[in-house]
Structures are given as C-alpha cells and as structure tokens.
Coordinates of C-alpha atoms in Angstrom, one line a residue:
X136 CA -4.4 -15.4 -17.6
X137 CA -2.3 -13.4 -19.6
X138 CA -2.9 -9.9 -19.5
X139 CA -2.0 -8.7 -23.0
X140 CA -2.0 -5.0 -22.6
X141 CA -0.8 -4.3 -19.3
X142 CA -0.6 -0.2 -17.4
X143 CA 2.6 1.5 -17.0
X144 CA 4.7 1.8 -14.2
X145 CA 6.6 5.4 -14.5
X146 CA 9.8 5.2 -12.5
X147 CA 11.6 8.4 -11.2
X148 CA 14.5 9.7 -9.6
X149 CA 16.0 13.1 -9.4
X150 CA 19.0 13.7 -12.0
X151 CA 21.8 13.2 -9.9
X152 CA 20.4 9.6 -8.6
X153 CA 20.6 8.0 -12.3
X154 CA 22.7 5.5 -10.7
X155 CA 20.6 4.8 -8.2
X156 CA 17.1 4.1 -10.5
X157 CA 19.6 2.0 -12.7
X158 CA 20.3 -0.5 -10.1
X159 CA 16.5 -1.0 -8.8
X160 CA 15.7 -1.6 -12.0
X161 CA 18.1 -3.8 -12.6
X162 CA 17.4 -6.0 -9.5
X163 CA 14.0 -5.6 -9.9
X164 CA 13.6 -6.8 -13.8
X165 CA 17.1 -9.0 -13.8
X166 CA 18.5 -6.7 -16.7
X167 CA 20.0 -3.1 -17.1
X168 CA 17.6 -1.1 -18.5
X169 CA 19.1 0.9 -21.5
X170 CA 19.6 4.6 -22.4
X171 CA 17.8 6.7 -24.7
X172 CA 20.8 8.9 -26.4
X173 CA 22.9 10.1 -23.7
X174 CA 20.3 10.0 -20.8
X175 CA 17.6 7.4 -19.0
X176 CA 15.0 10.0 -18.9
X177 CA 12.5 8.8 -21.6
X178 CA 13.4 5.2 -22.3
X179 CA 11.4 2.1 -21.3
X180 CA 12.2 -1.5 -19.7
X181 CA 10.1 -4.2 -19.3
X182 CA 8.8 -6.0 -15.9
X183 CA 8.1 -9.6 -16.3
X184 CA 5.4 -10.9 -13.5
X185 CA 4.0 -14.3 -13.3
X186 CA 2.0 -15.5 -10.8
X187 CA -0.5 -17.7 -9.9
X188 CA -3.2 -16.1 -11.2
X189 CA -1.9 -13.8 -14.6
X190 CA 1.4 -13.3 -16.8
X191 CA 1.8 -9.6 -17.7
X192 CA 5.0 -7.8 -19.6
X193 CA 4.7 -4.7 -17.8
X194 CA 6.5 -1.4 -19.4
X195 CA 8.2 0.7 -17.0
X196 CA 8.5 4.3 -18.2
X197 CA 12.0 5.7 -17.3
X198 CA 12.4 9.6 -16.1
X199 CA 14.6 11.8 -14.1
X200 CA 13.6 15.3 -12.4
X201 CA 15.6 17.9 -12.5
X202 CA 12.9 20.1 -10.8
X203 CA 10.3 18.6 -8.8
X204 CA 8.0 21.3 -8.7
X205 CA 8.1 22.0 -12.5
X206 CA 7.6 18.1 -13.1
X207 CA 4.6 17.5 -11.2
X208 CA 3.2 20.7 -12.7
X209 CA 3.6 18.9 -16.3
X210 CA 1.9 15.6 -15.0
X211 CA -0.8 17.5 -13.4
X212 CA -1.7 19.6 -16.5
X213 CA -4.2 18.8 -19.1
X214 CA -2.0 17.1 -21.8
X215 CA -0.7 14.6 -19.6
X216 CA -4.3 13.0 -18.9
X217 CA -4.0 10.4 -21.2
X218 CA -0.4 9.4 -20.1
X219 CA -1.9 9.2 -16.3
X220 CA -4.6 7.1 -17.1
X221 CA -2.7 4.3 -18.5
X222 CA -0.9 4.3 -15.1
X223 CA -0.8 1.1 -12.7
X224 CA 2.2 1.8 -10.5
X225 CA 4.5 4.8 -9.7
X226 CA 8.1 4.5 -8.1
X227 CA 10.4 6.7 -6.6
X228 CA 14.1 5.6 -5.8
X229 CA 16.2 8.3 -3.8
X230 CA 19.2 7.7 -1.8
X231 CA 18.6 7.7 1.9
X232 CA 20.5 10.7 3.3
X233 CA 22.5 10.0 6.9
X234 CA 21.5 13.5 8.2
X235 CA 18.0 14.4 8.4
X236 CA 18.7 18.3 8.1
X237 CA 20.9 18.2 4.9
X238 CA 20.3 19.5 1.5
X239 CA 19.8 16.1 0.2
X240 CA 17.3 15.2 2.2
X241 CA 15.6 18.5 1.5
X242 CA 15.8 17.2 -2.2
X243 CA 14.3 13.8 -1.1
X244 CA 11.5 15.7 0.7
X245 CA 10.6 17.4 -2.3
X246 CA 10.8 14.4 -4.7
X247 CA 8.4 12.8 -2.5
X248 CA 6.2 15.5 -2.2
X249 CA 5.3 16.5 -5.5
X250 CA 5.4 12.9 -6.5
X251 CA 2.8 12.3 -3.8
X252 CA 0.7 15.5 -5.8
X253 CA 0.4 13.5 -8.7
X254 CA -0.4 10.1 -7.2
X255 CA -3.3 12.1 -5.1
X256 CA -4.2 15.0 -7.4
X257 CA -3.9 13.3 -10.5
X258 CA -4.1 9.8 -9.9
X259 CA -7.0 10.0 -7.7
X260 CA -4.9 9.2 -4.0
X261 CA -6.1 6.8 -1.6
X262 CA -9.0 5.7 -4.7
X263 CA -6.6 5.3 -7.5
X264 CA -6.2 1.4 -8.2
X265 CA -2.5 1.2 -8.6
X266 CA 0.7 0.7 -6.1
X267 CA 3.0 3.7 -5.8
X268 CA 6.3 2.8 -3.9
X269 CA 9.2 5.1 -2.1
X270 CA 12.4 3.1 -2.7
X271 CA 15.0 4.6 -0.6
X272 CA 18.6 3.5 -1.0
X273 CA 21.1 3.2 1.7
X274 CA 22.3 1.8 4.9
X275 CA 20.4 4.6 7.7
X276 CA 19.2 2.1 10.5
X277 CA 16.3 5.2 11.6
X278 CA 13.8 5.3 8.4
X279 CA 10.8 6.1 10.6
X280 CA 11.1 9.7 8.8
X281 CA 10.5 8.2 5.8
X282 CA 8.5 6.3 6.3
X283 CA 5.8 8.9 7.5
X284 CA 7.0 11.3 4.7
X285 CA 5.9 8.7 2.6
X286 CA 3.1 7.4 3.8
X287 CA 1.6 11.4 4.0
X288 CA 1.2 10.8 0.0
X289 CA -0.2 7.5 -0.1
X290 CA 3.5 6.1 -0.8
X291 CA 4.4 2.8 0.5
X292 CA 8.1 3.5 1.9
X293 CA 10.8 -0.1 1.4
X294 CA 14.0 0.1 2.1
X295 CA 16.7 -1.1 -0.3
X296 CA 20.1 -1.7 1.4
X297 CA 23.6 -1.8 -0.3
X298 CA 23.5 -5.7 0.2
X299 CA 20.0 -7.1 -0.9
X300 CA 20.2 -10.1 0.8
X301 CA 16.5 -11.3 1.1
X302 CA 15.3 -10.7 4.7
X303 CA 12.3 -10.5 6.6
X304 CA 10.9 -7.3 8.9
X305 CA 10.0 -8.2 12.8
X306 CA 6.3 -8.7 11.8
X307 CA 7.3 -11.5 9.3
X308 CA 7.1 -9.5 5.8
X309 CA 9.3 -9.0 3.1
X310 CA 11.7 -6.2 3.5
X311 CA 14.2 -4.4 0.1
X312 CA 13.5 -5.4 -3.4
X313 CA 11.5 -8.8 -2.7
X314 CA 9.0 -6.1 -1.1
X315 CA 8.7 -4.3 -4.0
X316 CA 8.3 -7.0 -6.5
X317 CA 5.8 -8.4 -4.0
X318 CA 3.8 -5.2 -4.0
X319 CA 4.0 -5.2 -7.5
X320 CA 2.7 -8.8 -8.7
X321 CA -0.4 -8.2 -6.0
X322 CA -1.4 -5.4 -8.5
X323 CA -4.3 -5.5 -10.5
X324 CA -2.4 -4.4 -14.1
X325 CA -5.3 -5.0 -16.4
X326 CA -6.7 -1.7 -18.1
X327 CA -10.3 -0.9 -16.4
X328 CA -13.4 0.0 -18.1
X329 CA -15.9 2.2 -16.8
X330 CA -18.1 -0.5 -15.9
X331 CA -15.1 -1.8 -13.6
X332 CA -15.7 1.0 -11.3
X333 CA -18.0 -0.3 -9.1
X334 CA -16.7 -4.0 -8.4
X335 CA -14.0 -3.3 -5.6
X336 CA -17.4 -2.2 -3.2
X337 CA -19.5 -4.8 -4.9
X338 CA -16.5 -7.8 -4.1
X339 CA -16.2 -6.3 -0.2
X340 CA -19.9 -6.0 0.2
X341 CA -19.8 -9.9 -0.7
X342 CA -16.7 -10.3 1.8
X343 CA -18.9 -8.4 4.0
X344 CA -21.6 -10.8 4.0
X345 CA -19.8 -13.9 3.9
X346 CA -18.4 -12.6 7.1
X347 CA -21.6 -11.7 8.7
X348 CA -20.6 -8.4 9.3
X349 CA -23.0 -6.5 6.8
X350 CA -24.9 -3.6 7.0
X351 CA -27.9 -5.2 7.8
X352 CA -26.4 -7.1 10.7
X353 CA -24.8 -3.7 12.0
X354 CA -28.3 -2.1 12.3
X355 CA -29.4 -4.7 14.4
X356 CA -26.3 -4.0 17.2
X357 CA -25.2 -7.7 15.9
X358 CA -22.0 -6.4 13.9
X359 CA -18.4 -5.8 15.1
X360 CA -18.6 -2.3 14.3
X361 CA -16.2 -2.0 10.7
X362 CA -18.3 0.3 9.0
X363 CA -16.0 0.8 5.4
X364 CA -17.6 4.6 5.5
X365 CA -17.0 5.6 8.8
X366 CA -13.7 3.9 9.0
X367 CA -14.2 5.0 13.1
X368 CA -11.7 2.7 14.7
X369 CA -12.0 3.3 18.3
X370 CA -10.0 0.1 19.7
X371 CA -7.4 0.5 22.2
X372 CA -4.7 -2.3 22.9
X373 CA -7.1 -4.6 24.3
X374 CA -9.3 -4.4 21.5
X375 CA -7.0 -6.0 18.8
X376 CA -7.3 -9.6 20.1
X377 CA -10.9 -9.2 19.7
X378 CA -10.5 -8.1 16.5
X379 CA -8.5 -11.0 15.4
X380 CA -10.5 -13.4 16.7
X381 CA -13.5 -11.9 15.2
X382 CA -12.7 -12.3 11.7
X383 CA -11.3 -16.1 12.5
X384 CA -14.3 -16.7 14.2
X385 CA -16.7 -14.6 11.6
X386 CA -20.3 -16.1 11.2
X387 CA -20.0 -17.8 14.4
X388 CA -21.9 -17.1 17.7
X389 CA -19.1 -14.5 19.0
X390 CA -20.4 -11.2 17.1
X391 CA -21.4 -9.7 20.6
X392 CA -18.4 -10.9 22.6
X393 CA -16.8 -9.0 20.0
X394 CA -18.4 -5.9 19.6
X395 CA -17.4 -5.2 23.6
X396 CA -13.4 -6.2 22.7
X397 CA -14.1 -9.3 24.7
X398 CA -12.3 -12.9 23.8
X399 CA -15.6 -15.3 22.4
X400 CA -16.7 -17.6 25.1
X401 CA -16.5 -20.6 22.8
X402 CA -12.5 -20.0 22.3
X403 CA -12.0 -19.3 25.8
X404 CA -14.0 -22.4 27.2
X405 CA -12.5 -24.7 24.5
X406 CA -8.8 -23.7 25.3
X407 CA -8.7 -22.4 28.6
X408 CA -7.1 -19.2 27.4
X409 CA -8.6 -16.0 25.4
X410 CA -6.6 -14.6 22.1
X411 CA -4.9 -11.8 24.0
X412 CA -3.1 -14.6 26.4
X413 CA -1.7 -16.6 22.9
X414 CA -1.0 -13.5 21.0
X415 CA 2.9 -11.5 21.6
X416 CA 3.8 -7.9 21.2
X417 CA 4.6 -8.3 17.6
X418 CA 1.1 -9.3 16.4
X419 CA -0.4 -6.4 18.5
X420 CA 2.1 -4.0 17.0
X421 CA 1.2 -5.1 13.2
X422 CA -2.9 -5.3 13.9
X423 CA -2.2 -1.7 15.9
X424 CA -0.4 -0.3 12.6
X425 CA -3.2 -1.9 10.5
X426 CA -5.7 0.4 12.9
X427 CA -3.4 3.7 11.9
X428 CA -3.8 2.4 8.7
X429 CA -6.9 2.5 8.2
X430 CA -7.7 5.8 10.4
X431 CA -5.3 7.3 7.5
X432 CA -7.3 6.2 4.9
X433 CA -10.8 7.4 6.7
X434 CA -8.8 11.1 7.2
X435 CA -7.3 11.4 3.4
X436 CA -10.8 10.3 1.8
X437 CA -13.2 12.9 4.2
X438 CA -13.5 14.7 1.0
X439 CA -14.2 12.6 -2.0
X440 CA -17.3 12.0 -3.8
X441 CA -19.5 9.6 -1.7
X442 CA -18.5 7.0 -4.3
X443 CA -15.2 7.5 -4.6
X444 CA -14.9 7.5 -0.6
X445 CA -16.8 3.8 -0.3
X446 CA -14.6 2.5 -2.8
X447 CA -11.5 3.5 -1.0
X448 CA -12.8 2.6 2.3
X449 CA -13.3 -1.2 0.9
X450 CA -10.2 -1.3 -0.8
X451 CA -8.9 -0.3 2.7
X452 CA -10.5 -2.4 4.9
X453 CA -10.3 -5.3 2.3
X454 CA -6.8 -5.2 2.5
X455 CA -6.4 -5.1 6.1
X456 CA -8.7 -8.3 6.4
X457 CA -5.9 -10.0 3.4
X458 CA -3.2 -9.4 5.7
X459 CA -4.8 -10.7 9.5

C-alpha cells in the first residue's frame, strides 16, 4: 500500500546541537538534509519507508530550540493545533553529557521535558498514535538516567554511538539508528479519520477473543487476569513464566494453571520440565520490563476520559503481546 499523504515527523535539537540533528538525519534517511537560508530550523527532508506492508515518503520537519520553555509554550498554544495534528512521530537528538550534574545535561533535561509536554499535553500522551523517540548521542556506557528521564514523557530513549555499527541489546533488539528506523517503519503514518478512533480497542478486543482471554471469560474466574482497564499487574518473578506460557498456550486447557502463576500441566507432563526451568535471566528481565511497562502506562492514563484510557490500555497491552 502506498500511503500517499503521510504525518510529519518534527525533528528537534537545541541550537547548539545542529551538528548533531544533521548527522541522525543523515544516517537515518541516507542524505544530508539541507538548510533553509543560514539555519536548519524550518526546512524539511524526506524519510523513505518501505515495508512489507506500505511505502510512505514521510516529511520530517526540521527545528532547533533555543528556549525550551518558550518552544513548547508555542506548540501548546491554539495556533499550532493544526500543525500538531498532522503529527506521526516526534524526535529529539541531544548529545549525551559524561557528567550527570553539568549544565549540559541540565539543557538535555529540559529539552526532554518540555518536549515530553507537548507529546502528552498536546499530543494526547500515552493515547496519541504516533512514536516519539529520545536519540542521545555519545559514548556514556550508564544511560539508565536517560533512559527514565525519557520514558517519564512517554519518550522511547535509543542510544546513538559515535560508530553506528549495527548491534544488538542483551535481550536480542536493535540498539542506535537501526532502532530508530525500526520504531519508525512499525508506525501507523496514514492520516486518521474520526471514525478510526475506535479500531485499536475494537482490533484488541478481537485479539482478546482469539486468545480466550475476554471479558466474558474473565467474569467466569476462567481468564489470566489482563484486564486492558485495570492494567493491575501483580506478578512477581515467578509469575512471568506463566505468563509466557499462557499466551503460547492461549485457548488451550491451561487458563487456570495460569491464573495461579503455575507452569500448564500439559507442558510440564509432555516435557518433563515447566517454562521457568527452560527460560534464562534475560527472558525474565525483558517480560519483567514489559510488566513496568505496562504498570506505567495504567499510572500515566488514571486520568483520561474512559475512552481515551481503554484505547491506551489496548495499544499497551497489544504491544506487549507483539513483542513475547
């Protein structure tokens, strides 16, 4: 499919980082982007994505903040509406600071921050159907920091080192640039209608049902409990096995084994060992992170519109299934 007219991506970086949002670009799309006058702040470059499913030439808008406060306070007002709603994607490139304390990463932190307003105050948060990345650029080997800071304004955080040589994290996934492309092309960049706003429930509530773990069932103690409006993980370590092997083995005879975090009979008796035995500390580590995940995602949403809150809750959960 080829989507003809595609959302924006808006791309920023303070003023001082030009060189920096030059060079993500660049890797990103395979060409420099180019200058409007004497500056980058108000020009455009173009994204080409293919993938299996669509082709899109996707317009990245180009600006650089002098003061973040002041920015965010434009993007949040009235007039800049229109320019927000044509918005799929939002990335912020900063240079990763070696000391945590300095007056750079103060200037990071703020970027970050009032970025973050404008993806959750004006972009809707955790309900807004677009990706919004943190690209820091730099060599630090500790980016837990960032990460959180990130993540505390809906921001996926992906590290771009000085060599982009394509790697892999310790859980398997892409890591640098690759990661941001891969974010990107998993987008939905197709302008949506008003009568589009229902369909992520509707599409879970039929992924909920195909994996027996509907409402319905859940009423009738028969459900693992993953409730998209409660979002009230409880599990502890033990726990994520079960979990795993629940949605392998989902509309089979091992919904109650589940619900008390125990391995199903019928994998146990067919192998000799349960899920927990065959599964190492990395796979618990990513299914734990998934959990924080989605406990974020239940916190950030409390106050939403009942609508807006399942939406965001089957986005959530839908995306957590995608990636066990």
């Amino acid at each position: 499919m080829d989507i003809s007219n595609p959302r924006r991506i808006l791309a920023v970086s303070l003023a001082d980082s030009t060189h920096h949002l030059t060079r993500v670009i660049k890797e990103l799309t395979g060409s420099h982007p180019e200058q409007t006058s004497t500056t980058l702040a108000g020009s455009s470059h173009i994204l080409s994505l293919k993938t299996a499913y669509y082709t899109a030439e996707v317009p990245i808008w180009l600006d650089l903040i002098s003061s973040p406060s002041e920015w965010s306070g434009s993007f949040l007002s009235s007039e800049a509406k229109e320019v927000l709603e044509v918005l799929g994607g939002v990335m912020v490139v900063f240079p990763l600071p070696v000391q945590s304390q300095s007056d750079e990463a103060k200037s990071a932190r703020e970027l970050i921050q009032n970025v973050g307003k404008v993806v959750k105050d004006g972009l809707g948060g955790w309900s807004w159907d677009g990706v919004g990345l943190c690209l820091g650029v730099g060599e630090i080997d500790d980016v837990d920091e960032w990460e959180d800071c990130c993540a505390e304004w809906g921001l996926e955080f992906v590290q771009v080192k000085n060599q982009s040589v394509p790697g892999r994290n310790d859980f398997g996934e892409k890591t640098g640039i690759p990661r941001a492309l891969e974010a990107l092309e998993s987008n939905d960049w197709s302008q949506a209608s008003p009568g589009d706003l229902g369909s992520d429930f509707e599409d879970f509530e039929d992924f909920e049902a195909e994996l027996g773990i509907g409402k319905d069932l859940a009423a009738e103690g028969k459900a693992p409990n993953l409730d998209p409006e409660s979002l009230d993980f409880g599990f502890d370590p033990e726990d994520f096995a079960g979990l795993r092997q629940a949605i392998w083995n989902a509309g089979q005879e091992n919904e109650e084994d589940f619900l008390n975090g125990e391995p199903s009979r019928k994998t146990t008796e067919t192998t000799g060992k349960s899920d927990s035995e065959r599964l190492d500390d990395d796979e618990i580590r990513k299914i734990e992170r998934m959990m924080v995940k989605l406990q974020a995602v239940r916190d950030t949403s409390a106050g939403l519109p009942e609508n807006q809150r399942k939406r965001v809750a089957a986005k959530a959960v839908a995306e957590v299934m995608k990636e066990l």
